[in-house]
CSV table of C-alpha atoms in Angstrom, one decimal:
chain,number,residue,atom,x,y,z
A,1,MET,CA,32.4,226.2,198.9
A,2,TYR,CA,30.7,222.8,199.6
A,3,VAL,CA,30.2,221.8,203.2
A,4,LEU,CA,28.8,218.5,204.9
A,5,VAL,CA,27.6,219.2,208.5
A,6,ALA,CA,27.0,216.4,211.1
A,7,TYR,CA,25.4,217.3,214.4
A,8,ASP,CA,25.3,215.3,217.5
A,9,VAL,CA,23.4,217.3,220.1
A,10,ASP,CA,21.6,216.3,222.9
A,11,ALA,CA,18.0,215.1,222.1
A,12,LYS,CA,16.0,218.1,223.5
A,13,ARG,CA,18.0,220.5,221.3
A,14,VAL,CA,17.9,218.3,218.0
A,15,ALA,CA,15.0,220.1,216.4
A,16,LYS,CA,16.3,223.5,217.0
A,17,VAL,CA,19.6,222.8,215.4
A,18,HIS,CA,18.0,220.8,212.5
A,19,LYS,CA,15.8,223.7,211.7
A,20,VAL,CA,18.6,226.3,211.7
A,21,LEU,CA,20.6,223.9,209.5
A,22,LYS,CA,17.7,223.1,207.3
A,23,LYS,CA,17.4,227.0,206.4
A,24,TYR,CA,20.9,227.0,205.0
A,25,LEU,CA,21.7,223.6,203.7
A,26,THR,CA,20.0,220.3,202.3
A,27,TRP,CA,19.0,217.6,204.5
A,28,THR,CA,20.8,214.2,203.3
A,29,GLN,CA,19.8,211.9,206.1
A,30,ASN,CA,19.6,211.6,209.9
A,31,SER,CA,21.9,214.2,211.5
A,32,LEU,CA,23.8,215.1,208.1
A,33,PHE,CA,23.5,218.1,205.8
A,34,GLU,CA,25.1,219.2,202.9
A,35,GLY,CA,25.3,221.8,200.3
A,36,GLU,CA,26.8,224.9,198.7
A,37,ILE,CA,27.0,227.9,200.8
A,38,THR,CA,29.3,231.1,201.1
A,39,GLU,CA,31.7,231.8,203.9
A,40,GLY,CA,29.3,234.5,205.2
A,41,LEU,CA,26.5,232.4,205.3
A,42,LEU,CA,28.1,229.5,206.8
A,43,LYS,CA,29.5,232.0,209.5
A,44,GLN,CA,25.9,233.1,210.1
A,45,CYS,CA,24.6,229.7,210.2
A,46,MET,CA,27.2,228.7,212.6
A,47,ALA,CA,26.5,231.8,214.9
A,48,GLU,CA,22.8,230.8,214.8
A,49,ILE,CA,23.6,227.2,216.2
A,50,ALA,CA,25.8,228.5,218.5
A,51,THR,CA,22.6,230.0,220.1
A,52,LYS,CA,20.9,226.8,220.3
A,53,ALA,CA,23.7,224.1,221.1
A,54,ASN,CA,25.4,223.4,224.2
A,55,PRO,CA,29.3,223.7,223.3
A,56,ALA,CA,30.1,221.8,226.3
A,57,VAL,CA,28.1,218.7,225.5
A,58,ASP,CA,26.9,218.9,221.9
A,59,SER,CA,29.3,218.6,218.6
A,60,ILE,CA,28.9,220.0,215.2
A,61,TYR,CA,31.2,218.4,212.7
A,62,VAL,CA,31.8,220.6,209.5
A,63,TYR,CA,33.6,219.2,206.4
A,64,ARG,CA,34.6,222.2,204.3
A,65,ILE,CA,35.5,221.5,200.7
A,66,ALA,CA,36.6,224.7,198.8
A,67,ASN,CA,36.0,223.5,195.2
A,68,PRO,CA,32.8,221.3,194.8
A,69,LYS,CA,34.7,219.4,192.0
A,70,HIS,CA,36.8,218.0,194.7
A,71,ILE,CA,34.0,215.9,196.3
A,72,LYS,CA,32.1,213.2,194.6
A,73,LYS,CA,29.1,211.5,195.9
A,74,VAL,CA,28.0,208.0,195.5
A,75,ILE,CA,24.8,206.5,196.9
A,76,TYR,CA,24.5,202.8,197.4
A,77,GLY,CA,21.0,201.5,197.8
A,78,ILE,CA,18.1,203.9,197.4
A,79,GLU,CA,18.2,207.7,197.7
A,80,LYS,CA,15.7,209.0,200.2
A,81,ASP,CA,14.1,212.3,199.7
A,82,PHE,CA,13.6,213.3,203.3
A,83,GLU,CA,12.3,216.5,202.9
A,84,SER,CA,9.1,215.0,201.3
A,85,MET,CA,9.0,212.1,203.4
A,86,PHE,CA,8.7,214.1,206.7
A,87,LEU,CA,8.4,217.6,206.3
B,1,MET,CA,41.8,208.9,199.3
B,2,TYR,CA,39.6,210.3,201.8
B,3,VAL,CA,36.0,209.3,202.4
B,4,LEU,CA,32.9,210.1,204.4
B,5,VAL,CA,30.5,207.5,204.6
B,6,ALA,CA,27.1,208.1,206.1
B,7,TYR,CA,24.4,205.0,206.7
B,8,ASP,CA,21.0,205.0,206.8
B,9,VAL,CA,19.5,201.4,207.2
B,10,ASP,CA,16.9,199.7,209.0
B,11,ALA,CA,17.4,199.3,212.7
B,12,LYS,CA,17.8,195.6,212.7
B,13,ARG,CA,20.8,196.0,210.2
B,14,VAL,CA,22.6,199.0,212.1
B,15,ALA,CA,24.8,196.9,213.8
B,16,LYS,CA,26.0,194.8,210.9
B,17,VAL,CA,26.6,197.8,208.7
B,18,HIS,CA,28.4,199.5,211.6
B,19,LYS,CA,30.7,196.5,212.2
B,20,VAL,CA,31.8,196.3,208.5
B,21,LEU,CA,32.6,200.1,208.2
B,22,LYS,CA,34.5,199.9,211.7
B,23,LYS,CA,36.8,197.7,210.1
B,24,TYR,CA,37.8,199.9,207.4
B,25,LEU,CA,37.2,203.7,208.8
B,26,THR,CA,37.2,205.7,211.9
B,27,TRP,CA,33.6,206.3,213.4
B,28,THR,CA,32.8,209.9,213.8
B,29,GLN,CA,29.5,210.3,215.2
B,30,ASN,CA,26.1,208.4,214.8
B,31,SER,CA,25.7,207.0,211.4
B,32,LEU,CA,28.7,208.8,210.1
B,33,PHE,CA,32.5,207.4,209.2
B,34,GLU,CA,35.4,208.9,207.8
B,35,GLY,CA,39.3,208.0,207.0
B,36,GLU,CA,41.8,207.3,204.3
B,37,ILE,CA,41.2,204.4,202.3
B,38,THR,CA,42.4,202.8,199.3
B,39,GLU,CA,40.2,202.3,196.2
B,40,GLY,CA,40.7,198.5,196.7
B,41,LEU,CA,39.9,198.6,200.3
B,42,LEU,CA,36.6,200.7,199.6
B,43,LYS,CA,35.6,198.4,197.0
B,44,GLN,CA,36.1,195.4,199.6
B,45,CYS,CA,34.3,197.5,202.3
B,46,MET,CA,31.4,198.1,199.9
B,47,ALA,CA,31.0,194.6,198.8
B,48,GLU,CA,30.8,193.7,202.5
B,49,ILE,CA,28.1,196.0,203.1
B,50,ALA,CA,26.3,195.0,200.1
B,51,THR,CA,26.1,191.4,201.9
B,52,LYS,CA,24.4,193.0,205.0
B,53,ALA,CA,22.3,195.8,203.7
B,54,ASN,CA,19.3,195.9,201.7
B,55,PRO,CA,19.7,198.2,198.6
B,56,ALA,CA,15.7,198.4,198.3
B,57,VAL,CA,15.6,199.8,201.5
B,58,ASP,CA,18.8,201.3,203.1
B,59,SER,CA,21.2,203.8,202.0
B,60,ILE,CA,24.8,204.4,201.9
B,61,TYR,CA,26.4,207.7,201.2
B,62,VAL,CA,29.9,207.7,200.2
B,63,TYR,CA,31.5,211.2,199.7
B,64,ARG,CA,35.1,210.5,198.1
B,65,ILE,CA,37.7,213.4,198.3
B,66,ALA,CA,40.6,212.2,196.2
B,67,ASN,CA,43.1,214.4,197.7
B,68,PRO,CA,42.5,214.7,201.6
B,69,LYS,CA,44.1,218.2,201.3
B,70,HIS,CA,40.8,219.3,199.8
B,71,ILE,CA,39.0,218.6,202.9
B,72,LYS,CA,39.1,220.6,206.3
B,73,LYS,CA,37.3,219.4,209.3
B,74,VAL,CA,36.1,222.0,211.7
B,75,ILE,CA,34.3,220.8,215.0
B,76,TYR,CA,32.3,223.1,217.0
B,77,GLY,CA,31.5,221.9,220.5
B,78,ILE,CA,33.1,219.2,221.8
B,79,GLU,CA,35.0,216.3,219.8
B,80,LYS,CA,33.7,213.1,221.3
B,81,ASP,CA,35.6,209.9,221.2
B,82,PHE,CA,32.8,207.5,220.4
B,83,GLU,CA,35.3,204.6,220.3
B,84,SER,CA,36.3,204.9,224.1
B,85,MET,CA,32.6,206.1,225.0
B,86,PHE,CA,31.0,202.9,223.9
B,87,LEU,CA,33.3,200.3,222.8
């Protein structure tokens, strides 16, 4: 399965949520991650996030695409390699 | 077609790019938009963005899903209504 995960969490929890997502997916930009993941690992990832985020205030949007062939990514402008830029 | 559009542009161009995307799609959170759009309108939207963004520095990621049935959105935490919160 292919997923896109966007988070919108309180500033003081951003680093923690970001760190969990980075374990399972690839950082695309800002608060957006993506990648192939199994159902089991996604469940594990979200369970970890649940220990860091506050569901009363924070939001995590998960877009699931069962078959990666059904999603096509097109980049306008430059493709930034965030991993190497900041980490 | 269903699209997710994430932008990463210089701070001084954020408002302009955001405004163009808002004409064509729904704001989900931060720098992420989504919605159903025709090929023609997406082309028009991207042409407008091209007049605002700087392709040497900025990035616009467009994820195209031909059939909206192939994408499933799951929200953990709260679903924020950004339109009414800030606009």
